[in-house]
């Protein structure tokens, strides 16, 4: 009997949610109505053994006592232990190349450099590889141990620092500045933004409120300044070089933009900015038949949790419709949230934000995100709790 292998590359928020939904709902529906004498298997390729709740990184890096790293990193395998090995396989490794003619992926082990690569064949492919940051603080560059080491290094360095410079006026930069300034009020904390205001996805009034809150706890904000490069100064500090000046600081933190993890994909599958082409934002079909994309790597994505959570069911319904030839189920169109929605903690007591166009008071930001960066949700992400029901 032929095996139809559904392969998901990427095991963060998008990949985990999609995998659980397919295993619980889509594959059983296909097998129940199977008219092609095929069995279905799901293979999840993950570069890391552990899921990382990167949302809480600004607080993790500030202190080991606020949120233990053991709560931020959870083994992926534990979340899939209930599934039959006939239907599910977890492969640990980085996808380094893809042959779209042969429908194969070459995977290299990210934990054992001496091991040989492995080739995996796919029948259906779902790209959920996400995007990477310049710093390992915000995303896992292969082994999760690299990110843990980076966080621990920052935790041990900050208590002795006198100057900190954070590059990036988005949520990660603003949140990190708030955490450090609150915990270490004697540190001279500077936040630089490459544009004329912070948090460009939010309205100017909220940006101004964020800057006001940062100023109140001693953060200096500098706009329209970008870092050209950074070099060690030889004494444990870092020289930060700008277009017309430079500065030496004890701690430099890059919280600038992200790049999609698509280097292994055919160029014909990618947009000009190297995101995966999605031909239709309601169906989430990818660049060619049988290929789909979800999350930060996808061309349709605006980023953020809602773009992932809201897309899982529509994507899986599209896959069900496509694989059954339209005979099973009905495709649910993806309805993207385009209204202003973003919550940005500034220290542990509050922050700024908006939800579906409604500006949120600081205490609501605290209730939803600032008090614990939603660390309580991590076990449920790994076990797919949001997708128990179809």
mmCIF file of C-alpha atoms in Angstrom:
data_model
loop_
_atom_site.group_PDB
_atom_site.id
_atom_site.type_symbol
_atom_site.label_atom_id
_atom_site.label_comp_id
_atom_site.label_asym_id
_atom_site.label_seq_id
_atom_site.Cartn_x
_atom_site.Cartn_y
_atom_site.Cartn_z
ATOM 1 C CA UNK A 1 0.000 0.000 0.000
ATOM 2 C CA UNK A 2 1.377 3.410 -1.000
ATOM 3 C CA UNK A 3 2.281 5.907 1.716
ATOM 4 C CA UNK A 4 1.373 9.541 1.206
ATOM 5 C CA UNK A 5 3.947 11.445 3.242
ATOM 6 C CA UNK A 6 2.866 14.885 4.414
ATOM 7 C CA UNK A 7 6.045 16.703 5.413
ATOM 8 C CA UNK A 8 6.121 19.811 7.584
ATOM 9 C CA UNK A 9 9.404 21.696 7.797
ATOM 10 C CA UNK A 10 9.562 23.779 10.961
ATOM 11 C CA UNK A 11 8.353 23.045 14.489
ATOM 12 C CA UNK A 12 7.632 26.364 16.115
ATOM 13 C CA UNK A 13 4.143 27.817 16.631
ATOM 14 C CA UNK A 14 2.960 27.314 13.028
ATOM 15 C CA UNK A 15 4.482 23.893 12.421
ATOM 16 C CA UNK A 16 3.369 22.415 15.740
ATOM 17 C CA UNK A 17 -0.211 23.625 15.446
ATOM 18 C CA UNK A 18 -0.522 22.397 11.863
ATOM 19 C CA UNK A 19 0.987 19.008 12.711
ATOM 20 C CA UNK A 20 -1.420 18.375 15.573
ATOM 21 C CA UNK A 21 -4.445 19.427 13.530
ATOM 22 C CA UNK A 22 -3.502 17.204 10.602
ATOM 23 C CA UNK A 23 -2.861 14.206 12.858
ATOM 24 C CA UNK A 24 -6.059 14.620 14.848
ATOM 25 C CA UNK A 25 -8.497 15.637 12.147
ATOM 26 C CA UNK A 26 -7.262 15.754 8.557
ATOM 27 C CA UNK A 27 -5.484 12.405 8.268
ATOM 28 C CA UNK A 28 -8.284 10.446 10.031
ATOM 29 C CA UNK A 29 -10.808 12.047 7.644
ATOM 30 C CA UNK A 30 -8.697 11.126 4.625
ATOM 31 C CA UNK A 31 -8.201 7.537 5.761
ATOM 32 C CA UNK A 32 -11.882 7.128 6.552
ATOM 33 C CA UNK A 33 -12.845 8.209 3.039
ATOM 34 C CA UNK A 34 -9.788 6.717 1.333
ATOM 35 C CA UNK A 35 -10.464 5.613 -2.220
ATOM 36 C CA UNK A 36 -6.877 5.434 -3.420
ATOM 37 C CA UNK A 37 -5.557 2.590 -1.245
ATOM 38 C CA UNK A 38 -3.027 4.960 0.320
ATOM 39 C CA UNK A 39 -2.028 5.379 3.920
ATOM 40 C CA UNK A 40 -1.081 8.758 5.294
ATOM 41 C CA UNK A 41 1.936 9.661 7.346
ATOM 42 C CA UNK A 42 3.092 12.987 8.756
ATOM 43 C CA UNK A 43 6.803 13.753 9.031
ATOM 44 C CA UNK A 44 7.791 16.786 11.083
ATOM 45 C CA UNK A 45 11.288 18.127 10.401
ATOM 46 C CA UNK A 46 12.665 20.312 13.173
ATOM 47 C CA UNK A 47 16.133 21.819 13.378
ATOM 48 C CA UNK A 48 15.876 21.701 17.165
ATOM 49 C CA UNK A 49 14.740 19.144 19.726
ATOM 50 C CA UNK A 50 13.023 21.838 21.805
ATOM 51 C CA UNK A 51 10.273 24.373 21.230
ATOM 52 C CA UNK A 52 11.280 27.904 22.280
ATOM 53 C CA UNK A 53 8.683 30.374 23.541
ATOM 54 C CA UNK A 54 10.559 33.335 22.105
ATOM 55 C CA UNK A 55 7.809 35.747 23.116
ATOM 56 C CA UNK A 56 9.321 35.933 26.603
ATOM 57 C CA UNK A 57 12.938 36.494 25.531
ATOM 58 C CA UNK A 58 13.098 40.116 26.803
ATOM 59 C CA UNK A 59 12.410 38.872 30.325
ATOM 60 C CA UNK A 60 14.475 35.681 30.151
ATOM 61 C CA UNK A 61 17.630 37.558 29.181
ATOM 62 C CA UNK A 62 17.273 40.073 32.011
ATOM 63 C CA UNK A 63 17.366 37.577 34.876
ATOM 64 C CA UNK A 64 17.316 33.825 35.559
ATOM 65 C CA UNK A 65 14.915 34.394 38.462
ATOM 66 C CA UNK A 66 11.932 35.924 36.665
ATOM 67 C CA UNK A 67 10.971 33.074 34.310
ATOM 68 C CA UNK A 68 13.061 29.865 34.484
ATOM 69 C CA UNK A 69 14.411 28.769 31.122
ATOM 70 C CA UNK A 70 13.067 25.292 31.847
ATOM 71 C CA UNK A 71 9.600 26.739 31.235
ATOM 72 C CA UNK A 72 10.600 28.442 27.998
ATOM 73 C CA UNK A 73 12.145 25.389 26.299
ATOM 74 C CA UNK A 74 10.117 22.177 26.100
ATOM 75 C CA UNK A 75 10.933 18.932 24.238
ATOM 76 C CA UNK A 76 8.951 18.660 21.017
ATOM 77 C CA UNK A 77 8.848 14.867 21.095
ATOM 78 C CA UNK A 78 6.861 14.868 24.346
ATOM 79 C CA UNK A 79 3.986 16.652 22.636
ATOM 80 C CA UNK A 80 3.636 13.902 20.019
ATOM 81 C CA UNK A 81 4.100 10.815 22.190
ATOM 82 C CA UNK A 82 0.426 9.815 21.873
ATOM 83 C CA UNK A 83 0.530 9.329 18.086
ATOM 84 C CA UNK A 84 1.241 6.041 16.371
ATOM 85 C CA UNK A 85 4.685 5.727 14.736
ATOM 86 C CA UNK A 86 2.843 4.508 11.647
ATOM 87 C CA UNK A 87 1.307 7.959 11.287
ATOM 88 C CA UNK A 88 4.005 10.224 12.691
ATOM 89 C CA UNK A 89 7.772 10.691 12.630
ATOM 90 C CA UNK A 90 9.847 13.499 14.141
ATOM 91 C CA UNK A 91 13.113 14.159 12.304
ATOM 92 C CA UNK A 92 15.679 16.382 14.017
ATOM 93 C CA UNK A 93 17.773 18.273 11.541
ATOM 94 C CA UNK A 94 18.030 21.303 9.282
ATOM 95 C CA UNK A 95 16.667 21.202 5.737
ATOM 96 C CA UNK A 96 19.659 22.198 3.603
ATOM 97 C CA UNK A 97 18.358 21.506 0.086
ATOM 98 C CA UNK A 98 15.180 20.572 -1.767
ATOM 99 C CA UNK A 99 14.643 18.949 -5.154
ATOM 100 C CA UNK A 100 11.207 19.956 -6.418
ATOM 101 C CA UNK A 101 11.390 17.531 -9.352
ATOM 102 C CA UNK A 102 12.139 14.449 -7.260
ATOM 103 C CA UNK A 103 10.188 15.837 -4.266
ATOM 104 C CA UNK A 104 13.013 15.216 -1.836
ATOM 105 C CA UNK A 105 14.553 17.157 1.037
ATOM 106 C CA UNK A 106 18.103 16.741 2.339
ATOM 107 C CA UNK A 107 18.281 17.092 6.122
ATOM 108 C CA UNK A 108 21.459 17.575 8.151
ATOM 109 C CA UNK A 109 21.649 16.795 11.878
ATOM 110 C CA UNK A 110 21.995 20.022 13.876
ATOM 111 C CA UNK A 111 23.321 18.332 17.012
ATOM 112 C CA UNK A 112 25.880 15.929 15.538
ATOM 113 C CA UNK A 113 28.105 17.480 12.882
ATOM 114 C CA UNK A 114 29.723 14.104 12.178
ATOM 115 C CA UNK A 115 26.497 12.353 11.231
ATOM 116 C CA UNK A 116 25.552 11.890 7.595
ATOM 117 C CA UNK A 117 22.687 13.760 5.977
ATOM 118 C CA UNK A 118 19.343 12.118 5.300
ATOM 119 C CA UNK A 119 17.047 12.404 2.286
ATOM 120 C CA UNK A 120 13.294 12.510 2.893
ATOM 121 C CA UNK A 121 10.651 12.173 0.187
ATOM 122 C CA UNK A 122 7.436 14.143 0.369
ATOM 123 C CA UNK A 123 4.042 13.857 -1.284
ATOM 124 C CA UNK A 124 2.623 17.035 0.254
ATOM 125 C CA UNK A 125 4.866 19.771 1.665
ATOM 126 C CA UNK A 126 4.072 22.408 4.278
ATOM 127 C CA UNK A 127 6.640 25.141 4.847
ATOM 128 C CA UNK A 128 6.602 26.492 8.400
ATOM 129 C CA UNK A 129 10.284 27.362 8.774
ATOM 130 C CA UNK A 130 9.624 30.822 10.172
ATOM 131 C CA UNK A 131 12.220 33.569 10.191
ATOM 132 C CA UNK A 132 15.509 34.127 11.994
ATOM 133 C CA UNK A 133 16.923 37.102 13.842
ATOM 134 C CA UNK A 134 20.485 38.375 13.815
ATOM 135 C CA UNK A 135 20.838 37.430 17.485
ATOM 136 C CA UNK A 136 20.255 33.907 18.862
ATOM 137 C CA UNK A 137 18.345 35.521 21.734
ATOM 138 C CA UNK A 138 15.210 35.749 19.586
ATOM 139 C CA UNK A 139 15.319 32.568 17.501
ATOM 140 C CA UNK A 140 17.078 29.215 17.555
ATOM 141 C CA UNK A 141 19.943 29.040 15.005
ATOM 142 C CA UNK A 142 19.996 25.241 14.861
ATOM 143 C CA UNK A 143 20.532 23.700 18.294
ATOM 144 C CA UNK A 144 18.426 25.178 21.101
ATOM 145 C CA UNK A 145 21.521 25.009 23.297
ATOM 146 C CA UNK A 146 22.965 27.980 21.382
ATOM 147 C CA UNK A 147 20.034 30.161 22.399
ATOM 148 C CA UNK A 148 20.148 28.955 26.012
ATOM 149 C CA UNK A 149 23.854 29.818 26.146
ATOM 150 C CA UNK A 150 23.165 33.299 24.722
ATOM 151 C CA UNK A 151 20.433 33.960 27.285
ATOM 152 C CA UNK A 152 22.586 32.746 30.178
ATOM 153 C CA UNK A 153 25.501 34.868 28.995
ATOM 154 C CA UNK A 154 23.288 37.941 28.998
ATOM 155 C CA UNK A 155 21.904 37.082 32.435
ATOM 156 C CA UNK A 156 25.409 36.915 33.887
ATOM 157 C CA UNK A 157 26.696 40.033 32.088
ATOM 158 C CA UNK A 158 23.926 42.545 32.839
ATOM 159 C CA UNK A 159 24.379 42.775 36.643
ATOM 160 C CA UNK A 160 27.909 44.160 36.121
ATOM 161 C CA UNK A 161 27.147 46.399 33.146
ATOM 162 C CA UNK A 162 27.090 50.187 33.261
ATOM 163 C CA UNK A 163 25.973 50.842 29.685
ATOM 164 C CA UNK A 164 23.576 48.912 27.435
ATOM 165 C CA UNK A 165 22.670 49.763 23.861
ATOM 166 C CA UNK A 166 19.713 48.048 22.178
ATOM 167 C CA UNK A 167 19.259 48.342 18.411
ATOM 168 C CA UNK A 168 15.706 48.016 17.135
ATOM 169 C CA UNK A 169 12.581 50.072 17.696
ATOM 170 C CA UNK A 170 10.143 47.199 17.312
ATOM 171 C CA UNK A 171 8.507 45.145 20.074
ATOM 172 C CA UNK A 172 11.631 43.127 20.939
ATOM 173 C CA UNK A 173 13.744 46.243 21.397
ATOM 174 C CA UNK A 174 11.121 48.183 23.344
ATOM 175 C CA UNK A 175 10.318 45.233 25.607
ATOM 176 C CA UNK A 176 13.989 44.505 26.274
ATOM 177 C CA UNK A 177 14.717 48.119 27.151
ATOM 178 C CA UNK A 178 11.779 48.092 29.556
ATOM 179 C CA UNK A 179 12.900 44.902 31.274
ATOM 180 C CA UNK A 180 16.525 45.982 31.696
ATOM 181 C CA UNK A 181 15.723 49.511 32.854
ATOM 182 C CA UNK A 182 13.233 48.212 35.422
ATOM 183 C CA UNK A 183 15.529 45.533 36.828
ATOM 184 C CA UNK A 184 18.756 47.547 36.603
ATOM 185 C CA UNK A 185 17.846 51.232 37.079
ATOM 186 C CA UNK A 186 21.511 52.245 37.463
ATOM 187 C CA UNK A 187 22.436 50.994 33.995
ATOM 188 C CA UNK A 188 22.531 53.655 31.296
ATOM 189 C CA UNK A 189 20.120 52.047 28.812
ATOM 190 C CA UNK A 190 19.832 53.412 25.275
ATOM 191 C CA UNK A 191 17.368 52.245 22.627
ATOM 192 C CA UNK A 192 17.971 53.239 19.011
ATOM 193 C CA UNK A 193 15.368 53.169 16.278
ATOM 194 C CA UNK A 194 16.055 53.235 12.557
ATOM 195 C CA UNK A 195 12.930 55.292 11.853
ATOM 196 C CA UNK A 196 11.327 58.413 13.316
ATOM 197 C CA UNK A 197 9.295 56.552 15.961
ATOM 198 C CA UNK A 198 8.980 53.293 17.875
ATOM 199 C CA UNK A 199 6.543 50.457 17.090
ATOM 200 C CA UNK A 200 5.677 51.376 13.514
ATOM 201 C CA UNK A 201 2.816 48.879 13.343
ATOM 202 C CA UNK A 202 0.930 50.872 15.969
ATOM 203 C CA UNK A 203 -0.551 54.355 15.601
ATOM 204 C CA UNK A 204 1.736 57.330 16.404
ATOM 205 C CA UNK A 205 -0.081 58.119 19.660
ATOM 206 C CA UNK A 206 0.710 54.639 21.009
ATOM 207 C CA UNK A 207 4.305 54.934 19.817
ATOM 208 C CA UNK A 208 4.599 58.183 21.736
ATOM 209 C CA UNK A 209 3.103 56.548 24.832
ATOM 210 C CA UNK A 210 5.681 53.763 24.636
ATOM 211 C CA UNK A 211 8.524 56.271 24.417
ATOM 212 C CA UNK A 212 7.073 58.210 27.351
ATOM 213 C CA UNK A 213 6.907 55.076 29.494
ATOM 214 C CA UNK A 214 10.488 54.172 28.595
ATOM 215 C CA UNK A 215 11.677 57.686 29.413
ATOM 216 C CA UNK A 216 9.957 57.495 32.800
ATOM 217 C CA UNK A 217 12.134 54.512 33.769
ATOM 218 C CA UNK A 218 15.345 56.065 32.474
ATOM 219 C CA UNK A 219 15.665 54.734 28.917
ATOM 220 C CA UNK A 220 17.153 57.116 26.373
ATOM 221 C CA UNK A 221 15.536 56.732 22.947
ATOM 222 C CA UNK A 222 17.365 57.836 19.785
ATOM 223 C CA UNK A 223 15.563 57.850 16.426
ATOM 224 C CA UNK A 224 16.726 57.700 12.804
ATOM 225 C CA UNK A 225 19.958 55.929 13.655
ATOM 226 C CA UNK A 226 21.129 52.598 12.310
ATOM 227 C CA UNK A 227 24.049 50.397 13.280
ATOM 228 C CA UNK A 228 26.566 49.759 10.497
ATOM 229 C CA UNK A 229 28.584 47.144 12.349
ATOM 230 C CA UNK A 230 29.797 46.085 15.784
ATOM 231 C CA UNK A 231 33.254 44.916 16.840
ATOM 232 C CA UNK A 232 34.751 43.800 20.163
ATOM 233 C CA UNK A 233 36.896 46.531 21.704
ATOM 234 C CA UNK A 234 39.320 44.035 23.247
ATOM 235 C CA UNK A 235 38.331 44.726 26.848
ATOM 236 C CA UNK A 236 35.069 42.781 27.009
ATOM 237 C CA UNK A 237 33.000 45.690 25.737
ATOM 238 C CA UNK A 238 31.580 46.306 22.239
ATOM 239 C CA UNK A 239 32.274 49.123 19.814
ATOM 240 C CA UNK A 240 29.090 50.071 17.958
ATOM 241 C CA UNK A 241 29.736 51.897 14.697
ATOM 242 C CA UNK A 242 27.126 54.246 13.202
ATOM 243 C CA UNK A 243 27.303 56.103 9.853
ATOM 244 C CA UNK A 244 28.918 59.197 11.391
ATOM 245 C CA UNK A 245 29.915 58.177 14.889
ATOM 246 C CA UNK A 246 30.745 55.282 17.174
ATOM 247 C CA UNK A 247 30.237 54.309 20.793
ATOM 248 C CA UNK A 248 31.681 51.723 23.175
ATOM 249 C CA UNK A 249 29.168 49.982 25.463
ATOM 250 C CA UNK A 250 29.356 47.169 27.985
ATOM 251 C CA UNK A 251 26.429 45.312 26.416
ATOM 252 C CA UNK A 252 25.076 45.507 22.866
ATOM 253 C CA UNK A 253 21.796 43.778 21.984
ATOM 254 C CA UNK A 254 20.584 43.498 18.402
ATOM 255 C CA UNK A 255 16.794 43.417 18.201
ATOM 256 C CA UNK A 256 16.474 44.327 14.560
ATOM 257 C CA UNK A 257 14.466 42.716 11.770
ATOM 258 C CA UNK A 258 14.068 39.096 10.739
ATOM 259 C CA UNK A 259 14.933 37.108 7.606
ATOM 260 C CA UNK A 260 12.850 34.187 6.306
ATOM 261 C CA UNK A 261 14.397 30.724 6.565
ATOM 262 C CA UNK A 262 14.175 29.896 2.870
ATOM 263 C CA UNK A 263 17.785 29.518 1.688
ATOM 264 C CA UNK A 264 17.232 25.839 0.814
ATOM 265 C CA UNK A 265 14.181 26.457 -1.391
ATOM 266 C CA UNK A 266 14.026 26.985 -5.167
ATOM 267 C CA UNK A 267 14.190 30.677 -6.071
ATOM 268 C CA UNK A 268 11.053 30.274 -8.188
ATOM 269 C CA UNK A 269 9.107 29.607 -5.004
ATOM 270 C CA UNK A 270 10.069 32.891 -3.375
ATOM 271 C CA UNK A 271 9.023 36.529 -3.453
ATOM 272 C CA UNK A 272 11.526 39.334 -4.054
ATOM 273 C CA UNK A 273 12.123 39.441 -0.287
ATOM 274 C CA UNK A 274 12.612 35.645 -0.136
ATOM 275 C CA UNK A 275 9.316 34.768 1.521
ATOM 276 C CA UNK A 276 7.356 31.778 0.205
ATOM 277 C CA UNK A 277 4.834 32.714 -2.458
ATOM 278 C CA UNK A 278 1.219 32.118 -1.484
ATOM 279 C CA UNK A 279 -0.949 32.180 -4.579
ATOM 280 C CA UNK A 280 -4.114 32.802 -2.643
ATOM 281 C CA UNK A 281 -4.284 34.277 0.848
ATOM 282 C CA UNK A 282 -7.625 32.615 1.593
ATOM 283 C CA UNK A 283 -6.514 29.059 0.748
ATOM 284 C CA UNK A 284 -2.793 29.421 1.692
ATOM 285 C CA UNK A 285 -1.729 27.335 -1.288
ATOM 286 C CA UNK A 286 1.935 27.806 -2.031
ATOM 287 C CA UNK A 287 3.946 28.406 -5.198
ATOM 288 C CA UNK A 288 3.013 25.072 -6.835
ATOM 289 C CA UNK A 289 0.385 22.383 -6.309
ATOM 290 C CA UNK A 290 0.984 20.273 -3.235
ATOM 291 C CA UNK A 291 3.083 22.913 -1.474
ATOM 292 C CA UNK A 292 1.703 25.179 1.262
ATOM 293 C CA UNK A 293 3.100 27.839 3.597
ATOM 294 C CA UNK A 294 2.093 29.134 7.012
ATOM 295 C CA UNK A 295 3.510 31.567 9.561
ATOM 296 C CA UNK A 296 6.347 34.077 9.296
ATOM 297 C CA UNK A 297 7.925 32.377 6.276
ATOM 298 C CA UNK A 298 4.814 32.851 4.122
ATOM 299 C CA UNK A 299 4.403 35.797 1.782
ATOM 300 C CA UNK A 300 0.892 36.534 3.053
ATOM 301 C CA UNK A 301 1.888 36.823 6.716
ATOM 302 C CA UNK A 302 1.789 40.067 8.637
ATOM 303 C CA UNK A 303 3.596 38.418 11.547
ATOM 304 C CA UNK A 304 2.326 37.738 15.025
ATOM 305 C CA UNK A 305 0.407 35.029 16.815
ATOM 306 C CA UNK A 306 -2.995 35.718 15.243
ATOM 307 C CA UNK A 307 -1.636 35.166 11.744
ATOM 308 C CA UNK A 308 -0.636 31.657 12.822
ATOM 309 C CA UNK A 309 -3.552 30.634 15.037
ATOM 310 C CA UNK A 310 -6.144 31.909 12.566
ATOM 311 C CA UNK A 311 -4.435 30.164 9.637
ATOM 312 C CA UNK A 312 -4.081 26.591 10.945
ATOM 313 C CA UNK A 313 -7.681 25.432 10.408
ATOM 314 C CA UNK A 314 -8.079 27.072 6.978
ATOM 315 C CA UNK A 315 -4.771 25.611 5.807
ATOM 316 C CA UNK A 316 -5.654 22.116 6.969
ATOM 317 C CA UNK A 317 -9.118 22.345 5.416
ATOM 318 C CA UNK A 318 -7.490 23.303 2.098
ATOM 319 C CA UNK A 319 -5.163 20.304 2.339
ATOM 320 C CA UNK A 320 -8.107 18.016 3.105
ATOM 321 C CA UNK A 321 -10.002 19.334 0.091
ATOM 322 C CA UNK A 322 -6.996 19.029 -2.199
ATOM 323 C CA UNK A 323 -6.011 15.501 -1.144
ATOM 324 C CA UNK A 324 -9.565 14.184 -1.305
ATOM 325 C CA UNK A 325 -10.249 15.746 -4.679
ATOM 326 C CA UNK A 326 -12.935 17.902 -3.121
ATOM 327 C CA UNK A 327 -14.912 14.881 -1.904
ATOM 328 C CA UNK A 328 -14.259 15.367 1.820
ATOM 329 C CA UNK A 329 -14.889 18.454 3.853
ATOM 330 C CA UNK A 330 -15.190 22.037 2.741
ATOM 331 C CA UNK A 331 -12.361 24.540 2.558
ATOM 332 C CA UNK A 332 -12.532 27.256 5.189
ATOM 333 C CA UNK A 333 -11.160 30.540 3.852
ATOM 334 C CA UNK A 334 -8.456 32.244 5.868
ATOM 335 C CA UNK A 335 -9.630 35.619 7.153
ATOM 336 C CA UNK A 336 -6.618 37.671 8.076
ATOM 337 C CA UNK A 337 -6.737 40.147 10.940
ATOM 338 C CA UNK A 338 -5.601 43.418 9.379
ATOM 339 C CA UNK A 339 -6.762 45.819 12.083
ATOM 340 C CA UNK A 340 -4.164 47.193 14.496
ATOM 341 C CA UNK A 341 -3.283 44.429 16.965
ATOM 342 C CA UNK A 342 -0.090 44.335 19.028
ATOM 343 C CA UNK A 343 0.702 44.160 22.740
ATOM 344 C CA UNK A 344 4.051 45.483 23.960
ATOM 345 C CA UNK A 345 5.024 45.165 27.641
ATOM 346 C CA UNK A 346 7.290 47.857 29.053
ATOM 347 C CA UNK A 347 8.541 46.280 32.249
ATOM 348 C CA UNK A 348 6.556 43.881 34.445
ATOM 349 C CA UNK A 349 3.779 46.314 35.367
ATOM 350 C CA UNK A 350 2.174 47.246 32.063
ATOM 351 C CA UNK A 351 2.851 48.541 28.593
ATOM 352 C CA UNK A 352 1.114 49.731 25.441
ATOM 353 C CA UNK A 353 -0.943 48.057 22.790
ATOM 354 C CA UNK A 354 -4.017 47.697 20.655
ATOM 355 C CA UNK A 355 -6.386 44.835 19.893
ATOM 356 C CA UNK A 356 -8.490 44.811 16.720
ATOM 357 C CA UNK A 357 -8.152 48.572 16.464
ATOM 358 C CA UNK A 358 -8.970 49.307 20.104
ATOM 359 C CA UNK A 359 -6.254 50.989 22.130
ATOM 360 C CA UNK A 360 -5.565 49.082 25.345
ATOM 361 C CA UNK A 361 -4.800 50.642 28.734
ATOM 362 C CA UNK A 362 -1.570 49.628 30.436
ATOM 363 C CA UNK A 363 -3.239 47.356 32.993
ATOM 364 C CA UNK A 364 -4.860 45.281 30.228
ATOM 365 C CA UNK A 365 -1.450 44.796 28.606
ATOM 366 C CA UNK A 366 -0.241 43.643 32.022
ATOM 367 C CA UNK A 367 -3.127 41.193 32.420
ATOM 368 C CA UNK A 368 -2.643 39.632 28.998
ATOM 369 C CA UNK A 369 1.115 39.679 28.447
ATOM 370 C CA UNK A 370 3.290 41.788 30.722
ATOM 371 C CA UNK A 371 2.911 39.865 33.966
ATOM 372 C CA UNK A 372 4.340 36.579 32.645
ATOM 373 C CA UNK A 373 4.758 36.862 28.840
ATOM 374 C CA UNK A 374 2.115 34.132 28.527
ATOM 375 C CA UNK A 375 4.524 31.438 29.685
ATOM 376 C CA UNK A 376 1.523 29.412 30.863
ATOM 377 C CA UNK A 377 0.604 28.649 27.248
ATOM 378 C CA UNK A 378 3.874 26.876 26.353
ATOM 379 C CA UNK A 379 2.881 23.285 27.286
ATOM 380 C CA UNK A 380 -0.314 23.693 25.273
ATOM 381 C CA UNK A 381 1.585 24.845 22.191
ATOM 382 C CA UNK A 382 3.719 21.702 22.258
ATOM 383 C CA UNK A 383 0.703 19.409 22.757
ATOM 384 C CA UNK A 384 -1.566 21.308 20.356
ATOM 385 C CA UNK A 385 -4.265 22.145 22.904
ATOM 386 C CA UNK A 386 -5.841 24.815 20.668
ATOM 387 C CA UNK A 387 -6.541 22.228 18.004
ATOM 388 C CA UNK A 388 -8.192 19.421 19.932
ATOM 389 C CA UNK A 389 -11.451 20.307 18.197
ATOM 390 C CA UNK A 390 -11.726 20.564 14.427
#
